[in-house]
PDB file of C-alpha atoms in Angstrom:
ATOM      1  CA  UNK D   1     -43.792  12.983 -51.982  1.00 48.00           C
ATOM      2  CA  UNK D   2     -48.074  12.943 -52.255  1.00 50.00           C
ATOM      3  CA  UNK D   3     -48.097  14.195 -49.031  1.00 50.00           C
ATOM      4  CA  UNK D   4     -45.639  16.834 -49.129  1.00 52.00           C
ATOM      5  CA  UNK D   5     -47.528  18.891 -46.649  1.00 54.00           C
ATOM      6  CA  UNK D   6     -47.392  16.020 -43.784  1.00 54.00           C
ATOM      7  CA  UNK D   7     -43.893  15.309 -44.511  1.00 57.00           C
ATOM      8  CA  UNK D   8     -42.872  19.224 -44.166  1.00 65.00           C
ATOM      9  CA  UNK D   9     -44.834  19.200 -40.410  1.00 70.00           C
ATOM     10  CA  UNK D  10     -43.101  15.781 -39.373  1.00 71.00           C
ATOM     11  CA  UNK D  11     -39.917  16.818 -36.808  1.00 70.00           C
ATOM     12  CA  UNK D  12     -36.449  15.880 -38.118  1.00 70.00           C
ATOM     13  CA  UNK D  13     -33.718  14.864 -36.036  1.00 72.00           C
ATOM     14  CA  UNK D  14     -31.102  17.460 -35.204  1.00 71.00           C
ATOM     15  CA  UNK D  15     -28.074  17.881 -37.671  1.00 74.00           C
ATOM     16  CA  UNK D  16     -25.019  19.217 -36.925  1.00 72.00           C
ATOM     17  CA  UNK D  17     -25.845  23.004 -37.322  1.00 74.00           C
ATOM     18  CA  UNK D  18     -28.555  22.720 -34.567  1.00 76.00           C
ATOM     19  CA  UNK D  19     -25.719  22.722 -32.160  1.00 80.00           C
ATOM     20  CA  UNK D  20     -23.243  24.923 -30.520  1.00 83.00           C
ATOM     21  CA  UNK D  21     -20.275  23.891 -31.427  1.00 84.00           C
ATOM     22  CA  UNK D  22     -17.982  22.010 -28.883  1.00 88.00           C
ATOM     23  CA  UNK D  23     -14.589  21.643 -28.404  1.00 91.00           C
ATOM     24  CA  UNK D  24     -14.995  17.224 -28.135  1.00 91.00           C
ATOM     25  CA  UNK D  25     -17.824  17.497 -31.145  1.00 90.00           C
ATOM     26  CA  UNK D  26     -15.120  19.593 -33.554  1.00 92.00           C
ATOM     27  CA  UNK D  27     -12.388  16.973 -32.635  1.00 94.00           C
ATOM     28  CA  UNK D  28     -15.022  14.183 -33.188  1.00 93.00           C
ATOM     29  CA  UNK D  29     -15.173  15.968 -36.794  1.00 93.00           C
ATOM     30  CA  UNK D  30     -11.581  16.175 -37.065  1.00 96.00           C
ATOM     31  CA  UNK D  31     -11.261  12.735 -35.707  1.00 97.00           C
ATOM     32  CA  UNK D  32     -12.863  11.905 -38.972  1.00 96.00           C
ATOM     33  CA  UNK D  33     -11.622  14.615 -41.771  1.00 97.00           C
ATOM     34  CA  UNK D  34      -7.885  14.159 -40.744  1.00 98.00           C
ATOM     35  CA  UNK D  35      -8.721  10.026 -41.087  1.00 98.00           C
ATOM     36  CA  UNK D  36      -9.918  10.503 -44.549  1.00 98.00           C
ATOM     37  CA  UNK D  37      -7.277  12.882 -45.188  1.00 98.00           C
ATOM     38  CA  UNK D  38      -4.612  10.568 -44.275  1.00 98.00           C
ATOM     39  CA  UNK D  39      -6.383   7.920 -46.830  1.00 98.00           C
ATOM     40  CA  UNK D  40      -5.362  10.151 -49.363  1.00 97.00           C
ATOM     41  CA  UNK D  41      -2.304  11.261 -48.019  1.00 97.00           C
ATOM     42  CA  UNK D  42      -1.090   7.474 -49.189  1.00 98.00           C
ATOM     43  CA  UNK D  43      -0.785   7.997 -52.470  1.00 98.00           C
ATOM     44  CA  UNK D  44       2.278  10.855 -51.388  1.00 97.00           C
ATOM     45  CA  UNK D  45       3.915   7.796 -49.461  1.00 98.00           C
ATOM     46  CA  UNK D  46       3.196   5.571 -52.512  1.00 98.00           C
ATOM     47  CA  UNK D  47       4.499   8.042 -54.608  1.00 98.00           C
ATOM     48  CA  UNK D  48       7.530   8.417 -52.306  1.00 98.00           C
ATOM     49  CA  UNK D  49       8.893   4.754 -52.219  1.00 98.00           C
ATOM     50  CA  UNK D  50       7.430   3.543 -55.630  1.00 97.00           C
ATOM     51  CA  UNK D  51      10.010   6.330 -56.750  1.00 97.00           C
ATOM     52  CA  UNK D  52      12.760   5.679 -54.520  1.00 97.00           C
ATOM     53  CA  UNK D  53      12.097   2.139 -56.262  1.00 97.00           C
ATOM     54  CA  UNK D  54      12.256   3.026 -59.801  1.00 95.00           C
ATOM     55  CA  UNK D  55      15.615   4.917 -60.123  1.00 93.00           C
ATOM     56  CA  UNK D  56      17.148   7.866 -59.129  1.00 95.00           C
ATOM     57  CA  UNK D  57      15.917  10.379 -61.650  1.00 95.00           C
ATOM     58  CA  UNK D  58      12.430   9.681 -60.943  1.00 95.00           C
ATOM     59  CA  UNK D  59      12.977  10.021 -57.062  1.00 97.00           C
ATOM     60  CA  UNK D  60      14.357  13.681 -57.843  1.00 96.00           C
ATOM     61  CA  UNK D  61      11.061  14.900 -59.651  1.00 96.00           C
ATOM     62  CA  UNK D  62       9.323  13.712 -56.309  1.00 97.00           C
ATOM     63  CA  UNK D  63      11.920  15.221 -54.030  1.00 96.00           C
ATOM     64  CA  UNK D  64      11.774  18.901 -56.239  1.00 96.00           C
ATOM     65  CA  UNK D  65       7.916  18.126 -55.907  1.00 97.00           C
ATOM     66  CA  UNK D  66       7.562  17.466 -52.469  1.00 97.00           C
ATOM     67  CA  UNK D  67      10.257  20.100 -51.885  1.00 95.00           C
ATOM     68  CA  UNK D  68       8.669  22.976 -53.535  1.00 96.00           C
ATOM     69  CA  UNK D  69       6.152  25.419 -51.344  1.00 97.00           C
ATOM     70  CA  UNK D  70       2.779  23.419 -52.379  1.00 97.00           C
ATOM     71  CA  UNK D  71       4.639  20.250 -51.570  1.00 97.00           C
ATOM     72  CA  UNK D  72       5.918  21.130 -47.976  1.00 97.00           C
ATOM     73  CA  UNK D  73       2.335  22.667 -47.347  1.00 97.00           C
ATOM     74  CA  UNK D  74       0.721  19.532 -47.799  1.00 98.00           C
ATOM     75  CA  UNK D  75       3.524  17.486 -46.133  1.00 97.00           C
ATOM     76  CA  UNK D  76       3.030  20.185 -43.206  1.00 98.00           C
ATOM     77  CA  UNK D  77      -0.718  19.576 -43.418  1.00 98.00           C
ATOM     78  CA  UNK D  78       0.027  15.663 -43.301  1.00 98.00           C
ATOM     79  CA  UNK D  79       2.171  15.670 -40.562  1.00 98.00           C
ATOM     80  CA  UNK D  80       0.219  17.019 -38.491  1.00 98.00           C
ATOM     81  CA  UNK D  81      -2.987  14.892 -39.423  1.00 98.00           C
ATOM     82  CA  UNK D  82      -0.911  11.780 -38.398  1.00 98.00           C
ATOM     83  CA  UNK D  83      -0.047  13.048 -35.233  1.00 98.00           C
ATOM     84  CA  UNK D  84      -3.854  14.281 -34.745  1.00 98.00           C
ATOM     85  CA  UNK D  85      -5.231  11.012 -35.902  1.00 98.00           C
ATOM     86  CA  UNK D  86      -2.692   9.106 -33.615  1.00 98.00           C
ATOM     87  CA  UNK D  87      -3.205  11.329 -30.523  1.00 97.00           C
ATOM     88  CA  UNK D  88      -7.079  11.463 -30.950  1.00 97.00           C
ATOM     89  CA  UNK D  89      -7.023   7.836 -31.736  1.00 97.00           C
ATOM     90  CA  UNK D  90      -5.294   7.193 -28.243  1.00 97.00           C
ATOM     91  CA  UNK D  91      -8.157   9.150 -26.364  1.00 96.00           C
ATOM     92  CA  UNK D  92     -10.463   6.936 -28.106  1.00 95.00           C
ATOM     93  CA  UNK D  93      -8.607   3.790 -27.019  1.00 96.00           C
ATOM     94  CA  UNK D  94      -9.176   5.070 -23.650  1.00 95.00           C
ATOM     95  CA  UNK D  95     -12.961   6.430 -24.175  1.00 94.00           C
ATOM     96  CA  UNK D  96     -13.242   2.574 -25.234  1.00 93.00           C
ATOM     97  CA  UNK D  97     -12.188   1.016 -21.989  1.00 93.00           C
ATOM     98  CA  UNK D  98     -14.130   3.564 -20.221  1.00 92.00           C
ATOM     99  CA  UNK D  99     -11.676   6.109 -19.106  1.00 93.00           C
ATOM    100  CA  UNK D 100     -11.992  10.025 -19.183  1.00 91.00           C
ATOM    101  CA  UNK D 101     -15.493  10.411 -20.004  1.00 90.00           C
ATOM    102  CA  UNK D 102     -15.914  12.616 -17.192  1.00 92.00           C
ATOM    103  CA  UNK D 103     -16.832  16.716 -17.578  1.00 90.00           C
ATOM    104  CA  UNK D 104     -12.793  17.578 -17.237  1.00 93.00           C
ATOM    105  CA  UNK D 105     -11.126  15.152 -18.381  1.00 94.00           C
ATOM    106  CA  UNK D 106     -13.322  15.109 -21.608  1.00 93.00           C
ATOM    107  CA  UNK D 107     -12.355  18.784 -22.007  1.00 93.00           C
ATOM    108  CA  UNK D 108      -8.570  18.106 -20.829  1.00 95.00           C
ATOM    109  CA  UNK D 109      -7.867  15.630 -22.976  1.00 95.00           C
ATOM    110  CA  UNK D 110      -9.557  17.515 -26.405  1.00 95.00           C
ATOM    111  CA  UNK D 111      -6.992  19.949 -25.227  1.00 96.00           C
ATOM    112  CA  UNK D 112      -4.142  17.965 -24.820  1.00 96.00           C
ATOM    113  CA  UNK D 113      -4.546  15.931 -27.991  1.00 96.00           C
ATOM    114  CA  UNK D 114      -4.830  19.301 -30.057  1.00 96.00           C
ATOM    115  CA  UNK D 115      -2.099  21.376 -28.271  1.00 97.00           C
ATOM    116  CA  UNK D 116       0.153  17.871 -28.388  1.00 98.00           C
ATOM    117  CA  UNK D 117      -0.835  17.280 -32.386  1.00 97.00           C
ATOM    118  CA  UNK D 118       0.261  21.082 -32.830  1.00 98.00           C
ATOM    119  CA  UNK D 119       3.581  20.843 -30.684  1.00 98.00           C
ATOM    120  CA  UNK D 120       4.807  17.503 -31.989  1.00 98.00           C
ATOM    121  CA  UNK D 121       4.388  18.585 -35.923  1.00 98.00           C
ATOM    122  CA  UNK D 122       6.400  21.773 -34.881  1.00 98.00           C
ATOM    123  CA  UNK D 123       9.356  19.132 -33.212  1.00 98.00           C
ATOM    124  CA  UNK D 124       9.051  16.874 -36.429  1.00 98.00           C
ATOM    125  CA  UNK D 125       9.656  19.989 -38.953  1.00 97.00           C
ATOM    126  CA  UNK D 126      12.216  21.181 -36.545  1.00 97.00           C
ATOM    127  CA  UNK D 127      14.295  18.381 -36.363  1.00 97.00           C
ATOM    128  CA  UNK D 128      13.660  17.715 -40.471  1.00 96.00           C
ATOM    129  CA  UNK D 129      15.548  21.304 -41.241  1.00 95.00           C
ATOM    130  CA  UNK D 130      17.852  20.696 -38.708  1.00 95.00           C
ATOM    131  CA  UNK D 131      19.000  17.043 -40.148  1.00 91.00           C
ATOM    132  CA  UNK D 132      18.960  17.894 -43.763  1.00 82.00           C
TER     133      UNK D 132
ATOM    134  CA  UNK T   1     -36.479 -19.082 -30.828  1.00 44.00           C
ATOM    135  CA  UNK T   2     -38.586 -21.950 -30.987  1.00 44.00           C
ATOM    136  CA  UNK T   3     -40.040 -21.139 -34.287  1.00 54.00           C
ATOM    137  CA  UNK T   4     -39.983 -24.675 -35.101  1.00 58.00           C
ATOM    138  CA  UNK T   5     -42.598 -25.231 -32.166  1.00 65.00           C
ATOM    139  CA  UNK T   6     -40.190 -27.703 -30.566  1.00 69.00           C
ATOM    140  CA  UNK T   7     -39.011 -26.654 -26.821  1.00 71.00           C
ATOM    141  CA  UNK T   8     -35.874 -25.003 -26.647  1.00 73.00           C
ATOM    142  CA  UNK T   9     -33.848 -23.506 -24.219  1.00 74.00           C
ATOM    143  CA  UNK T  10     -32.259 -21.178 -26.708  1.00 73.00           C
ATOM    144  CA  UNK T  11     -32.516 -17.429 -26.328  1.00 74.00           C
ATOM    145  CA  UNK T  12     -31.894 -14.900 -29.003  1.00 70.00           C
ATOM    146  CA  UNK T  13     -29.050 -13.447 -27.339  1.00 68.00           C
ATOM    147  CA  UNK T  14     -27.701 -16.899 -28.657  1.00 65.00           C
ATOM    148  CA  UNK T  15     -28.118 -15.568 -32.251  1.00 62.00           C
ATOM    149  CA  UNK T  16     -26.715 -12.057 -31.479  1.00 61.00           C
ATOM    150  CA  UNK T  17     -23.374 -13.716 -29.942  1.00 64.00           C
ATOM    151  CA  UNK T  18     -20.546 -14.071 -33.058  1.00 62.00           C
ATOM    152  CA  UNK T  19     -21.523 -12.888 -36.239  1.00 66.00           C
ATOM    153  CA  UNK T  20     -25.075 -10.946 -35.555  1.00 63.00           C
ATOM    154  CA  UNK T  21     -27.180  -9.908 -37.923  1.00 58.00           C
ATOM    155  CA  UNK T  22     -24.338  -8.231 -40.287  1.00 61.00           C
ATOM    156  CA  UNK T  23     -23.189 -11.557 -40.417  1.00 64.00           C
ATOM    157  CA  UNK T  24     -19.512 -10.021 -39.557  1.00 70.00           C
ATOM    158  CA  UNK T  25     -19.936  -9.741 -35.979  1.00 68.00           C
ATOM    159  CA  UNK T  26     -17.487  -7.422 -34.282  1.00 78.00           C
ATOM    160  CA  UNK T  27     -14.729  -8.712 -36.674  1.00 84.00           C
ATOM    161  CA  UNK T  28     -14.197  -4.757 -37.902  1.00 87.00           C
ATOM    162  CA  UNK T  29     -14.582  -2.806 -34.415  1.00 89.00           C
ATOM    163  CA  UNK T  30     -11.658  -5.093 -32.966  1.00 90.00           C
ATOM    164  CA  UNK T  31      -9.304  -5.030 -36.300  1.00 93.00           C
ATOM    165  CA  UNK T  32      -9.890  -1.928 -36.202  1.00 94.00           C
ATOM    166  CA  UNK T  33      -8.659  -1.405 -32.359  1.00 95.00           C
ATOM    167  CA  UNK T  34      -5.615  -3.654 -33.010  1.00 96.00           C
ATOM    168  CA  UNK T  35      -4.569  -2.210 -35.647  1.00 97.00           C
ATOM    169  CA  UNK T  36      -4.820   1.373 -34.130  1.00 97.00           C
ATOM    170  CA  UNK T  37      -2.653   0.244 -30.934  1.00 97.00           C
ATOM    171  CA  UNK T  38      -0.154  -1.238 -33.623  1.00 97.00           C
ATOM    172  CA  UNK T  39      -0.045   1.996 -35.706  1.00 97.00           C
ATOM    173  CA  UNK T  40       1.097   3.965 -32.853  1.00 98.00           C
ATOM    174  CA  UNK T  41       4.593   3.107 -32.254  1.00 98.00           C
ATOM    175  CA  UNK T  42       4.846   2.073 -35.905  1.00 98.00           C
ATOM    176  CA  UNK T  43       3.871   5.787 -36.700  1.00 98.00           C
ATOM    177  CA  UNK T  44       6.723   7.167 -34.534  1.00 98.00           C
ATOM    178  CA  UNK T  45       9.192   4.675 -36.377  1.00 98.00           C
ATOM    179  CA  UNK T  46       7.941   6.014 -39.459  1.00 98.00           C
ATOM    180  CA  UNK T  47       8.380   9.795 -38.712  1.00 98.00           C
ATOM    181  CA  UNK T  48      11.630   8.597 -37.765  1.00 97.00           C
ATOM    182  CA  UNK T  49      12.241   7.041 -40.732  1.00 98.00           C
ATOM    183  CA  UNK T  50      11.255   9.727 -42.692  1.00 97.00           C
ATOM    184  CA  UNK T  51      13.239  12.126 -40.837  1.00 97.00           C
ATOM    185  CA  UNK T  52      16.259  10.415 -41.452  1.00 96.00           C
ATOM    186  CA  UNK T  53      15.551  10.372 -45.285  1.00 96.00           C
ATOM    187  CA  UNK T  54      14.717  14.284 -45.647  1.00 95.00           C
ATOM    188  CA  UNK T  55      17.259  16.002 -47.996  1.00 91.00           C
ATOM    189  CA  UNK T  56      19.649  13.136 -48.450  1.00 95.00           C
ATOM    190  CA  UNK T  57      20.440  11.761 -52.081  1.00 96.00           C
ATOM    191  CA  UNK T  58      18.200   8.883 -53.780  1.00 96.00           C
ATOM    192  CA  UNK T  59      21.576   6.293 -52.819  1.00 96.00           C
ATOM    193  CA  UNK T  60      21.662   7.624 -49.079  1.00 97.00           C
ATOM    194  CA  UNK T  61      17.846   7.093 -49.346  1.00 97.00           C
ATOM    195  CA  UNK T  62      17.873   3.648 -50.625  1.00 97.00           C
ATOM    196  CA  UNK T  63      20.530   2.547 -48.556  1.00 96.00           C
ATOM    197  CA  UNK T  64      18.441   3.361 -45.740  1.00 97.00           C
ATOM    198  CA  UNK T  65      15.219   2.002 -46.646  1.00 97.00           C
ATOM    199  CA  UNK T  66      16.857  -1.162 -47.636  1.00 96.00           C
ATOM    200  CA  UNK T  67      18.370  -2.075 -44.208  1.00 96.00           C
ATOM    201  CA  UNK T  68      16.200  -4.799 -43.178  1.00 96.00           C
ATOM    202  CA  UNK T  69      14.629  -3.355 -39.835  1.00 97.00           C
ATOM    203  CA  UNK T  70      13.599  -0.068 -41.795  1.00 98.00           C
ATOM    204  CA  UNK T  71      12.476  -2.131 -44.696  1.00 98.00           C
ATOM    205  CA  UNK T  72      10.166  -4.586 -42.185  1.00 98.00           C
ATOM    206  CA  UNK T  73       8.965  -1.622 -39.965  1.00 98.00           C
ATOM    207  CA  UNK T  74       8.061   0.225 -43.241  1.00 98.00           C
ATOM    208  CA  UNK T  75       5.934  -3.028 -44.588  1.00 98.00           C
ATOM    209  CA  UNK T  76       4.080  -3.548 -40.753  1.00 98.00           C
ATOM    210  CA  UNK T  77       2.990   0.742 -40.944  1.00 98.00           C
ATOM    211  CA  UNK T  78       2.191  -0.033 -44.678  1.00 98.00           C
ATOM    212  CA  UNK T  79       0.050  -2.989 -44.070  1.00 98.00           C
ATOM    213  CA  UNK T  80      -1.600  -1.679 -40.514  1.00 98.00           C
ATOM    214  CA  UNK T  81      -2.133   1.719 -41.947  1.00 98.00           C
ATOM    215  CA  UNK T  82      -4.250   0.638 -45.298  1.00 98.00           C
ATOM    216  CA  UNK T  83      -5.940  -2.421 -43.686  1.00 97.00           C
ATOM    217  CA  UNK T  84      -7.194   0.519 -40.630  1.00 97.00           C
ATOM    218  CA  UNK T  85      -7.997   3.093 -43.318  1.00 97.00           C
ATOM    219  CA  UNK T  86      -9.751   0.864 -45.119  1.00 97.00           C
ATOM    220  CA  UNK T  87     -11.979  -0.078 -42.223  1.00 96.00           C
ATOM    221  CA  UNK T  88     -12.658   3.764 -41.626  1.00 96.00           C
ATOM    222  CA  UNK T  89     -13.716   4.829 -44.882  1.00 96.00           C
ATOM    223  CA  UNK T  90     -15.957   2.032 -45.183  1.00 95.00           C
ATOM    224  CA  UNK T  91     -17.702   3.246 -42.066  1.00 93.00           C
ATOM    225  CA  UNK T  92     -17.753   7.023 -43.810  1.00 95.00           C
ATOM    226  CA  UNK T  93     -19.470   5.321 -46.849  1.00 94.00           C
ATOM    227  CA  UNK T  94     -21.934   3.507 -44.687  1.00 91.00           C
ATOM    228  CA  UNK T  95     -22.907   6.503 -42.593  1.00 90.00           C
ATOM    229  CA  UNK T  96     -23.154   8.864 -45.587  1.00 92.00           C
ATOM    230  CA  UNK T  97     -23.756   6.727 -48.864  1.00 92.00           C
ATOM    231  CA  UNK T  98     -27.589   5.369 -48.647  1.00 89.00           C
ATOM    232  CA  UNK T  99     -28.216   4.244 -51.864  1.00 92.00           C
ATOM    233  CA  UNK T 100     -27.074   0.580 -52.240  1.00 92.00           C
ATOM    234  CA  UNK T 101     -25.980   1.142 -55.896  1.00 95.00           C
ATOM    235  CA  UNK T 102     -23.505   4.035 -55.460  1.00 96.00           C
ATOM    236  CA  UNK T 103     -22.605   2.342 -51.717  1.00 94.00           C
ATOM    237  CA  UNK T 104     -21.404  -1.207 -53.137  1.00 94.00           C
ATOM    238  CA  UNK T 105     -19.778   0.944 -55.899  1.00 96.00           C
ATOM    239  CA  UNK T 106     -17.504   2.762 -53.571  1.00 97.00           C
ATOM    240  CA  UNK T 107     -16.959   0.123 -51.010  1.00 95.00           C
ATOM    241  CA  UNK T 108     -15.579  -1.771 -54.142  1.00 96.00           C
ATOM    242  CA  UNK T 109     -13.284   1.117 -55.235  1.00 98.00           C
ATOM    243  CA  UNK T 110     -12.199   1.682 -51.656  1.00 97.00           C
ATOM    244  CA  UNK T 111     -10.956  -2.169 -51.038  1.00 97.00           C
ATOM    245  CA  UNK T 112      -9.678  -1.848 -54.385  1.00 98.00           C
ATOM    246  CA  UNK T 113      -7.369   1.254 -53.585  1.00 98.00           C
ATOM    247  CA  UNK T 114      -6.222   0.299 -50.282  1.00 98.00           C
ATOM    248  CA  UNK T 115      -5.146  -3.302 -51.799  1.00 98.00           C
ATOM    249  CA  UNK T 116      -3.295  -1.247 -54.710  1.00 98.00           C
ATOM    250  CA  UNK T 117      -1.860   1.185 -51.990  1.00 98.00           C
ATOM    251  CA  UNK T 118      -0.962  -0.729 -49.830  1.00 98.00           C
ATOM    252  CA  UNK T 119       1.095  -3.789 -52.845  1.00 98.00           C
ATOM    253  CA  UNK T 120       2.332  -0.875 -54.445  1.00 98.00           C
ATOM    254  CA  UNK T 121       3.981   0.191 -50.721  1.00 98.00           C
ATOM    255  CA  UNK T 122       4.945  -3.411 -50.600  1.00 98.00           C
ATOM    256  CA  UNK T 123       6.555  -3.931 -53.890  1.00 98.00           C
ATOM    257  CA  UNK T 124       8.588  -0.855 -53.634  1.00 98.00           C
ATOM    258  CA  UNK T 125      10.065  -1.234 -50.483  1.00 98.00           C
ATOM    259  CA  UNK T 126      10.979  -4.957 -51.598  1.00 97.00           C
ATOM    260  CA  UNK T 127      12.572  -4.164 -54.463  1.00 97.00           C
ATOM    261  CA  UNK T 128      14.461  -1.555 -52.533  1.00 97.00           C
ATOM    262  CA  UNK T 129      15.786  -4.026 -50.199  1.00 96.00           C
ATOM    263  CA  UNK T 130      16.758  -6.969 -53.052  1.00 94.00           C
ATOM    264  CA  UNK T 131      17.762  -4.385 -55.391  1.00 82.00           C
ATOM    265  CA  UNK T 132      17.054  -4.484 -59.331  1.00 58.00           C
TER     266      UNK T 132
END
């Protein structure tokens, strides 16, 4: 903090906003937001069983609850951050044995693993209003 | 190395093999791998699960969740998924969280709530299955 003035003139390392954004760096990001998300998506499957486990009218408050617009939002929201997380979890099971790091498949498979999150969310909640 | 000053044939790559200067070696990158390949097929038995819960009444519920194949295949996703999360949002703390007070402080609370989600998970779906 004394010298304020060399400090200012020393270079810092890039951040985040120095770059263009990419499609691999914004699933790298998501990678990580839908992860933390899902941490705190728990507490809706605690919520869920420790209900189911307590009797019946306390499972119908979370039903109404996770039934009502808010609730299905967030369940919307949390389906598909599973099925992000797990698809984006496989490419990195296969980025760790050293497989599709090349120019297309890098870009291919950021594709893939965000069309497939979208398109398998859309088959869950279509087979959910079908079945219930 | 031979700080003692007696001869050795000892290199330091022998001090960097197992547990490294963390003194936890790669203990978290691999539990963290397993229990990602695990959590894949466990999170398609839990959308499917789920799927055949949505709608149905809290007895139609419970009598599914407390047919011992759901019941186990609940506890493994329950387990996996809070002993991986809890692996990733430690590594969000460390990369973000510099100060060591406020770090320790939330590396506590973050064991602490994955242990409670994950024995809360636990306890429910046990009672569901020996009723109560």
């Amino acid at each position: 903090m004394a010298d304020s003035k060399i400090r200012a003139e020393r270079p810092l390392s890039p951040h985040l906003q120095i770059y263009r954004p990419m499609l691999t760096m914004v699933l790298s990001i998501v990678h990580r937001i839908t992860g933390a998300a899902l941490y705190l998506g728990t507490i809706l499957l605690a919520a869920w069983l420790i209900s189911a486990a307590t009797g019946r009218s306390g499972f119908e408050q979370t039903q109404w609850l996770f039934g009502s617009w808010i609730g299905r939002l967030v369940l919307l929201v949390y389906t598909w951050a599973l099925l992000h997380h797990m698809l984006g979890g496989i490419k990195h099971l296969a980025w760790d044995m050293g497989y599709g790091f090349g120019a297309e498949a890098r870009e291919a498979t950021a594709k893939l693993t965000l069309a497939g999150s979208v398109g398998l969310t859309l088959v869950v909640w279509v087979v959910a209003y079908l079945v219930r | 190395m031979a700080d003692s000053g007696r001869p050795t044939f000892e290199t330091p790559l022998k001090r960097v093999r197992g547990l490294g200067s963390a003194r936890s070696g790669t203990e978290h990158f691999w539990r963290q791998r397993m229990t990602a390949i695990a959590g894949i097929p466990l999170t398609i038995a839990f959308l499917v699960i789920v799927l055949a819960t949505v709608g149905k009444s809290h007895a139609a519920v419970v009598a599914t969740l407390s047919h011992p194949l759901v019941a186990i295949l609940m506890m493994l996703f329950v387990v996996t998924g809070v002993v991986h999360m809890r692996i990733g949002m430690q590594v969000i703390i460390e990369d973000y969280v510099h100060e060591e007070l406020p770090k320790i402080g939330l590396l506590a609370l973050n064991t602490f709530f994955s242990v409670a989600v994950g024995l809360g998970c636990v306890y429910a779906i046990l009672k569901l299955s020996f009723g109560a």
